[in-house]
Amino acid sequence: MERIFWVKCPKCGDRFCCDYELRHSKLKLICPFCLEQFLDVDSLEIDERL
Ligand SMILES: [Zn+2]
């Protein structure tokens, strides 16, 4: 099973999960709810539980 992590969108506050390959990368995450693009470090919360 692929590892994922959860982020919280800084714009709309909704949570969604991303592939762990995007963690600590310079690639922006895209919120599926409001389409905001942001880096993982800009997330309001990061949950890396397995
Ligand atoms: Zn959003």
XYZ file of N, CA and C and ligand atoms in Angstrom:
151
model
N 0.846 -1.197 0.000
C 0.000 0.000 0.000
C 0.879 1.244 0.000
N 0.522 2.204 -0.804
C 1.314 3.430 -0.877
C 1.130 4.258 0.382
N 2.214 4.895 0.770
C 2.110 5.772 1.916
C 1.500 7.104 1.486
N 0.669 7.629 2.362
C 0.050 8.930 2.095
C 0.253 9.834 3.295
N -0.066 11.077 3.156
C -0.157 11.982 4.305
C -1.333 12.921 4.077
N -1.809 13.471 5.185
C -2.979 14.341 5.128
C -2.569 15.786 5.322
N -3.192 16.642 4.578
C -2.954 18.076 4.737
C -4.294 18.788 4.905
N -4.202 20.019 5.372
C -5.393 20.855 5.457
C -5.158 22.080 4.601
N -6.062 22.322 3.694
C -5.938 23.431 2.755
C -5.921 24.772 3.491
N -4.928 25.626 3.213
C -4.861 26.931 3.883
C -5.950 27.899 3.430
N -6.614 27.585 2.342
C -7.656 28.489 1.842
C -9.045 28.114 2.354
N -9.435 26.831 2.156
C -10.803 26.451 2.526
C -10.853 25.616 3.801
N -9.692 25.119 4.269
C -9.663 24.393 5.533
C -10.086 22.940 5.445
N -10.357 22.436 4.261
C -10.718 21.030 4.116
C -9.464 20.166 4.108
N -9.652 18.935 4.576
C -8.529 17.999 4.623
C -8.587 17.047 3.444
N -7.412 16.710 2.936
C -7.342 15.685 1.887
C -5.994 15.005 1.969
N -5.893 13.818 1.357
C -4.657 13.062 1.433
C -3.892 13.149 0.121
N -2.566 13.038 0.256
C -1.675 13.138 -0.891
C -0.688 11.983 -0.858
N -0.164 11.667 -2.001
C 0.888 10.669 -2.088
C 2.120 11.170 -1.334
N 2.751 10.264 -0.600
C 3.880 10.698 0.231
C 5.062 11.217 -0.584
N 5.110 10.883 -1.848
C 6.186 11.410 -2.706
C 6.146 12.933 -2.784
N 4.984 13.520 -2.479
C 4.853 14.976 -2.536
C 5.300 15.653 -1.239
N 5.543 14.848 -0.201
C 5.985 15.402 1.073
C 7.436 15.858 0.924
N 7.740 17.034 1.445
C 9.084 17.606 1.398
C 9.564 17.823 -0.037
N 8.649 17.918 -0.956
C 9.050 18.200 -2.331
C 8.705 19.648 -2.638
N 9.173 20.108 -3.775
C 8.882 21.483 -4.180
C 7.622 21.543 -5.052
N 6.968 20.382 -5.161
C 5.749 20.350 -5.963
C 4.569 20.836 -5.136
N 3.701 21.583 -5.769
C 2.540 22.085 -5.054
C 1.430 21.048 -5.022
N 0.727 21.042 -3.886
C -0.455 20.206 -3.740
C -1.645 20.996 -4.263
N -2.628 20.294 -4.770
C -3.825 20.973 -5.267
C -5.031 20.504 -4.472
N -5.685 21.440 -3.820
C -6.888 21.118 -3.054
C -7.998 20.665 -4.003
N -8.594 19.491 -3.748
C -9.670 19.010 -4.635
C -10.980 19.765 -4.433
N -11.052 20.562 -3.378
C -12.309 21.259 -3.067
C -12.340 22.667 -3.662
N -11.241 23.421 -3.485
C -11.252 24.808 -3.979
C -10.166 25.049 -5.024
N -9.377 24.013 -5.326
C -8.325 24.059 -6.351
C -7.171 24.994 -5.998
N -7.071 25.362 -4.724
C -5.919 26.135 -4.270
C -4.649 25.295 -4.420
N -3.555 25.935 -4.835
C -2.273 25.240 -4.934
C -1.358 25.753 -3.830
N -0.736 24.829 -3.101
C 0.137 25.227 -2.002
C 1.152 24.131 -1.720
N 2.242 24.530 -1.072
C 3.272 23.561 -0.680
C 2.874 22.880 0.622
N 3.401 21.696 0.833
C 3.051 20.960 2.061
C 3.369 21.768 3.323
N 4.455 22.547 3.278
C 4.825 23.325 4.470
C 3.834 24.454 4.759
N 3.012 24.797 3.796
C 2.014 25.848 3.994
C 0.670 25.300 4.470
N 0.594 23.990 4.606
C -0.635 23.372 5.093
C -0.896 23.784 6.541
N -2.155 23.932 6.905
C -2.514 24.287 8.278
C -2.209 23.146 9.233
N -2.316 21.929 8.747
C -2.023 20.746 9.549
C -1.390 19.720 8.629
N -0.480 18.937 9.175
C 0.075 17.812 8.416
C -0.014 16.579 9.307
N -0.627 15.548 8.793
C -0.777 14.295 9.531
C -0.079 13.199 8.740
N 0.993 12.689 9.334
C 1.797 11.680 8.630
C 1.616 10.292 9.226
N 0.533 10.070 9.925
C 0.342 8.751 10.537
C 0.304 7.668 9.455
N 0.727 6.495 9.855
C 0.717 5.391 8.913
C -0.657 4.736 8.877
Zn -9.123 24.169 -0.459
